[in-house]
């Protein structure tokens, strides 16, 4: 696999990881997320623009400039939505593609940039969508980034824009002076919510399924310390609690945890580790709590059992542009304590312009 093709796959899989950071399921919020990535120097395997949509962390739609058409990524979406709806989504994608080219050049000029990053030029990232919360209320969000740095933030509580630097302030003024900002607010508050309700009704069987985790406990000894790992694979719904106990007592402060990340089949995996003295290893248990389990289960190192069908790894490609995107997303998450409920804290390079008749949300 060539570098560019690998990066294209990595970007898609990377987006998949961040799409799943909400707390969703029966009696919880529902969320519709669209993730856009555009590059200034497209090539085979790396389209100029890629858009993926997720419902409660489940991939439902894909568009890229190479295909030129929105396609379903969930059987129940394809079955329940007619051709007119897919034509609308296609028009949304095509409108972004038409706009992003000129706007990318404009922003690069404002930043006085002429070179490329890892052979791909510059990159614009955007996340937008809406939530239906447990109490029935709704909210939208829209945030963007340029080369992994914050640029323009839409505060969806006040529905105002915040700029991060001089160039961003220029973009903000252009956005607010046009009609695109009002159209964006209409999309987030009305169209998106309408689509979200429709999609949830069609996908309820999939969204409310429960798949139990497969759990593996392992250990690695180095420099007189034993690191115990507890890995949970192949579970759905996303919320899960993985804890380490010593002598029956939870040791949260000593536990290091990984994020709950998605697999390509719509299930999730996560891990938790703890350092222990080798001679005390028998005192440790991993406790796993999940909606699919009638009660919490305890697992010890050395107990019979394997990875089973649950070990599914996304296989992210670690390349400079993807690493930058990961770092930016992580930074945004640390800044906002509500990040898990609204995984959309992405800002820096997309302001709005007058939109085509489809009501598309345009880049820059």
PDB file of C-alpha atoms in Angstrom, residues 38-177:
ATOM      1  CA  UNK A  38     -10.300  18.316   2.687  1.00  0.00           C
ATOM      2  CA  UNK A  39      -6.735  18.511   1.350  1.00  0.00           C
ATOM      3  CA  UNK A  40      -5.215  21.067  -1.000  1.00  0.00           C
ATOM      4  CA  UNK A  41      -3.274  18.485  -3.023  1.00  0.00           C
ATOM      5  CA  UNK A  42      -5.470  15.426  -3.705  1.00  0.00           C
ATOM      6  CA  UNK A  43      -4.046  12.275  -5.269  1.00  0.00           C
ATOM      7  CA  UNK A  44      -5.038   8.627  -5.852  1.00  0.00           C
ATOM      8  CA  UNK A  45      -6.237   7.262  -2.517  1.00  0.00           C
ATOM      9  CA  UNK A  46      -6.495  10.737  -0.978  1.00  0.00           C
ATOM     10  CA  UNK A  47      -9.580  12.559  -2.319  1.00  0.00           C
ATOM     11  CA  UNK A  48      -9.849  16.320  -2.287  1.00  0.00           C
ATOM     12  CA  UNK A  49     -12.833  16.057   0.048  1.00  0.00           C
ATOM     13  CA  UNK A  50     -14.155  13.220   2.186  1.00  0.00           C
ATOM     14  CA  UNK A  51     -17.316  13.349   4.303  1.00  0.00           C
ATOM     15  CA  UNK A  52     -18.486  10.586   6.634  1.00  0.00           C
ATOM     16  CA  UNK A  53     -21.623  10.564   8.758  1.00  0.00           C
ATOM     17  CA  UNK A  54     -22.263   8.680  11.992  1.00  0.00           C
ATOM     18  CA  UNK A  55     -25.385   7.952  13.984  1.00  0.00           C
ATOM     19  CA  UNK A  56     -24.567   7.173  17.613  1.00  0.00           C
ATOM     20  CA  UNK A  57     -21.076   6.166  16.514  1.00  0.00           C
ATOM     21  CA  UNK A  58     -22.307   3.916  13.700  1.00  0.00           C
ATOM     22  CA  UNK A  59     -21.090   4.754  10.195  1.00  0.00           C
ATOM     23  CA  UNK A  60     -24.127   5.493   8.010  1.00  0.00           C
ATOM     24  CA  UNK A  61     -22.992   7.521   4.977  1.00  0.00           C
ATOM     25  CA  UNK A  62     -19.831   8.227   2.988  1.00  0.00           C
ATOM     26  CA  UNK A  63     -19.034  10.798   0.323  1.00  0.00           C
ATOM     27  CA  UNK A  64     -15.749  11.628  -1.336  1.00  0.00           C
ATOM     28  CA  UNK A  65     -14.781  13.715  -4.333  1.00  0.00           C
ATOM     29  CA  UNK A  66     -13.453  10.686  -6.217  1.00  0.00           C
ATOM     30  CA  UNK A  67     -16.850   8.956  -6.125  1.00  0.00           C
ATOM     31  CA  UNK A  68     -18.840  12.168  -6.439  1.00  0.00           C
ATOM     32  CA  UNK A  69     -21.852  10.587  -4.751  1.00  0.00           C
ATOM     33  CA  UNK A  70     -23.128   9.912  -1.233  1.00  0.00           C
ATOM     34  CA  UNK A  71     -23.495   6.195  -0.554  1.00  0.00           C
ATOM     35  CA  UNK A  72     -25.088   4.352   2.391  1.00  0.00           C
ATOM     36  CA  UNK A  73     -22.819   2.534   4.828  1.00  0.00           C
ATOM     37  CA  UNK A  74     -25.579   0.838   6.814  1.00  0.00           C
ATOM     38  CA  UNK A  75     -28.043  -1.658   5.361  1.00  0.00           C
ATOM     39  CA  UNK A  76     -30.985  -0.167   7.221  1.00  0.00           C
ATOM     40  CA  UNK A  77     -30.185   3.298   5.843  1.00  0.00           C
ATOM     41  CA  UNK A  78     -30.135   1.965   2.301  1.00  0.00           C
ATOM     42  CA  UNK A  79     -33.388   0.073   2.853  1.00  0.00           C
ATOM     43  CA  UNK A  80     -35.411   2.913   4.381  1.00  0.00           C
ATOM     44  CA  UNK A  81     -34.268   6.057   2.560  1.00  0.00           C
ATOM     45  CA  UNK A  82     -35.385   6.759  -0.994  1.00  0.00           C
ATOM     46  CA  UNK A  83     -33.303   8.016  -3.879  1.00  0.00           C
ATOM     47  CA  UNK A  84     -34.313  11.639  -3.293  1.00  0.00           C
ATOM     48  CA  UNK A  85     -32.676  11.626   0.128  1.00  0.00           C
ATOM     49  CA  UNK A  86     -29.427  10.227  -1.242  1.00  0.00           C
ATOM     50  CA  UNK A  87     -29.552  12.787  -4.046  1.00  0.00           C
ATOM     51  CA  UNK A  88     -29.833  15.526  -1.416  1.00  0.00           C
ATOM     52  CA  UNK A  89     -26.816  14.177   0.451  1.00  0.00           C
ATOM     53  CA  UNK A  90     -24.914  13.950  -2.829  1.00  0.00           C
ATOM     54  CA  UNK A  91     -25.713  17.590  -3.605  1.00  0.00           C
ATOM     55  CA  UNK A  92     -24.478  18.572  -0.148  1.00  0.00           C
ATOM     56  CA  UNK A  93     -21.169  16.851  -0.794  1.00  0.00           C
ATOM     57  CA  UNK A  94     -20.771  18.245  -4.288  1.00  0.00           C
ATOM     58  CA  UNK A  95     -21.463  21.780  -3.090  1.00  0.00           C
ATOM     59  CA  UNK A  96     -18.649  21.510  -0.542  1.00  0.00           C
ATOM     60  CA  UNK A  97     -16.309  20.206  -3.221  1.00  0.00           C
ATOM     61  CA  UNK A  98     -17.016  23.178  -5.475  1.00  0.00           C
ATOM     62  CA  UNK A  99     -16.376  25.700  -2.722  1.00  0.00           C
ATOM     63  CA  UNK A 100     -13.411  24.234  -0.887  1.00  0.00           C
ATOM     64  CA  UNK A 101     -10.914  24.596  -3.733  1.00  0.00           C
ATOM     65  CA  UNK A 102     -10.939  28.383  -3.889  1.00  0.00           C
ATOM     66  CA  UNK A 103     -11.340  28.850  -0.175  1.00  0.00           C
ATOM     67  CA  UNK A 104      -8.352  26.640   0.596  1.00  0.00           C
ATOM     68  CA  UNK A 105      -6.182  28.844  -1.628  1.00  0.00           C
ATOM     69  CA  UNK A 106      -7.529  31.964   0.033  1.00  0.00           C
ATOM     70  CA  UNK A 107      -6.679  30.799   3.533  1.00  0.00           C
ATOM     71  CA  UNK A 108      -3.266  29.522   2.515  1.00  0.00           C
ATOM     72  CA  UNK A 109      -2.602  32.955   1.072  1.00  0.00           C
ATOM     73  CA  UNK A 110      -3.670  34.659   4.271  1.00  0.00           C
ATOM     74  CA  UNK A 111      -1.302  32.464   6.231  1.00  0.00           C
ATOM     75  CA  UNK A 112       1.380  33.000   3.568  1.00  0.00           C
ATOM     76  CA  UNK A 113       1.688  29.249   3.020  1.00  0.00           C
ATOM     77  CA  UNK A 114       3.002  27.753  -0.197  1.00  0.00           C
ATOM     78  CA  UNK A 115       4.490  24.444   0.910  1.00  0.00           C
ATOM     79  CA  UNK A 116       2.970  21.073   1.689  1.00  0.00           C
ATOM     80  CA  UNK A 117       2.573  18.986   4.797  1.00  0.00           C
ATOM     81  CA  UNK A 118       3.736  15.369   4.276  1.00  0.00           C
ATOM     82  CA  UNK A 119       3.171  15.696   0.541  1.00  0.00           C
ATOM     83  CA  UNK A 120      -0.536  16.399   0.866  1.00  0.00           C
ATOM     84  CA  UNK A 121      -0.678  20.167   0.964  1.00  0.00           C
ATOM     85  CA  UNK A 122      -2.820  21.695   3.671  1.00  0.00           C
ATOM     86  CA  UNK A 123      -5.787  20.097   5.386  1.00  0.00           C
ATOM     87  CA  UNK A 124      -9.152  21.416   6.535  1.00  0.00           C
ATOM     88  CA  UNK A 125     -11.216  19.475   9.062  1.00  0.00           C
ATOM     89  CA  UNK A 126     -14.766  20.089  10.123  1.00  0.00           C
ATOM     90  CA  UNK A 127     -17.266  18.437  12.451  1.00  0.00           C
ATOM     91  CA  UNK A 128     -20.927  19.395  12.666  1.00  0.00           C
ATOM     92  CA  UNK A 129     -24.250  17.869  13.598  1.00  0.00           C
ATOM     93  CA  UNK A 130     -26.838  17.708  16.332  1.00  0.00           C
ATOM     94  CA  UNK A 131     -27.920  15.850  19.470  1.00  0.00           C
ATOM     95  CA  UNK A 132     -31.250  14.811  20.913  1.00  0.00           C
ATOM     96  CA  UNK A 133     -30.672  14.661  24.658  1.00  0.00           C
ATOM     97  CA  UNK A 134     -32.248  12.330  27.175  1.00  0.00           C
ATOM     98  CA  UNK A 135     -34.759  14.987  28.263  1.00  0.00           C
ATOM     99  CA  UNK A 136     -35.880  15.494  24.660  1.00  0.00           C
ATOM    100  CA  UNK A 137     -34.099  18.799  24.137  1.00  0.00           C
ATOM    101  CA  UNK A 138     -31.843  19.307  21.128  1.00  0.00           C
ATOM    102  CA  UNK A 139     -28.579  21.063  20.387  1.00  0.00           C
ATOM    103  CA  UNK A 140     -26.330  21.562  17.399  1.00  0.00           C
ATOM    104  CA  UNK A 141     -22.626  22.108  16.949  1.00  0.00           C
ATOM    105  CA  UNK A 142     -20.171  23.168  14.287  1.00  0.00           C
ATOM    106  CA  UNK A 143     -16.411  23.461  14.710  1.00  0.00           C
ATOM    107  CA  UNK A 144     -13.462  23.449  12.377  1.00  0.00           C
ATOM    108  CA  UNK A 145      -9.681  23.166  12.130  1.00  0.00           C
ATOM    109  CA  UNK A 146      -6.872  24.025   9.740  1.00  0.00           C
ATOM    110  CA  UNK A 147      -3.713  21.906   9.806  1.00  0.00           C
ATOM    111  CA  UNK A 148      -4.660  20.673  13.260  1.00  0.00           C
ATOM    112  CA  UNK A 149      -5.061  24.105  14.839  1.00  0.00           C
ATOM    113  CA  UNK A 150      -8.193  25.785  16.181  1.00  0.00           C
ATOM    114  CA  UNK A 151      -9.607  28.500  13.957  1.00  0.00           C
ATOM    115  CA  UNK A 152     -13.302  29.368  14.317  1.00  0.00           C
ATOM    116  CA  UNK A 153     -15.559  28.077  17.083  1.00  0.00           C
ATOM    117  CA  UNK A 154     -19.330  28.192  16.966  1.00  0.00           C
ATOM    118  CA  UNK A 155     -20.757  28.479  20.483  1.00  0.00           C
ATOM    119  CA  UNK A 156     -24.044  26.652  20.041  1.00  0.00           C
ATOM    120  CA  UNK A 157     -25.435  27.977  23.325  1.00  0.00           C
ATOM    121  CA  UNK A 158     -25.245  31.597  22.154  1.00  0.00           C
ATOM    122  CA  UNK A 159     -24.978  30.776  18.411  1.00  0.00           C
ATOM    123  CA  UNK A 160     -22.021  33.128  18.006  1.00  0.00           C
ATOM    124  CA  UNK A 161     -18.610  32.635  16.421  1.00  0.00           C
ATOM    125  CA  UNK A 162     -15.267  32.955  18.186  1.00  0.00           C
ATOM    126  CA  UNK A 163     -12.033  33.502  16.239  1.00  0.00           C
ATOM    127  CA  UNK A 164      -8.569  32.413  17.364  1.00  0.00           C
ATOM    128  CA  UNK A 165      -6.271  34.805  15.463  1.00  0.00           C
ATOM    129  CA  UNK A 166      -6.195  37.681  12.970  1.00  0.00           C
ATOM    130  CA  UNK A 167      -6.889  35.482   9.958  1.00  0.00           C
ATOM    131  CA  UNK A 168      -9.719  33.793  11.813  1.00  0.00           C
ATOM    132  CA  UNK A 169     -11.239  37.163  12.649  1.00  0.00           C
ATOM    133  CA  UNK A 170     -11.227  38.069   8.950  1.00  0.00           C
ATOM    134  CA  UNK A 171     -13.001  34.803   8.215  1.00  0.00           C
ATOM    135  CA  UNK A 172     -15.460  35.377  11.033  1.00  0.00           C
ATOM    136  CA  UNK A 173     -16.437  38.804   9.693  1.00  0.00           C
ATOM    137  CA  UNK A 174     -16.971  37.406   6.195  1.00  0.00           C
ATOM    138  CA  UNK A 175     -19.073  34.610   7.605  1.00  0.00           C
ATOM    139  CA  UNK A 176     -21.315  36.883   9.633  1.00  0.00           C
ATOM    140  CA  UNK A 177     -21.741  39.334   6.745  1.00  0.00           C
TER     141      UNK A 177
END
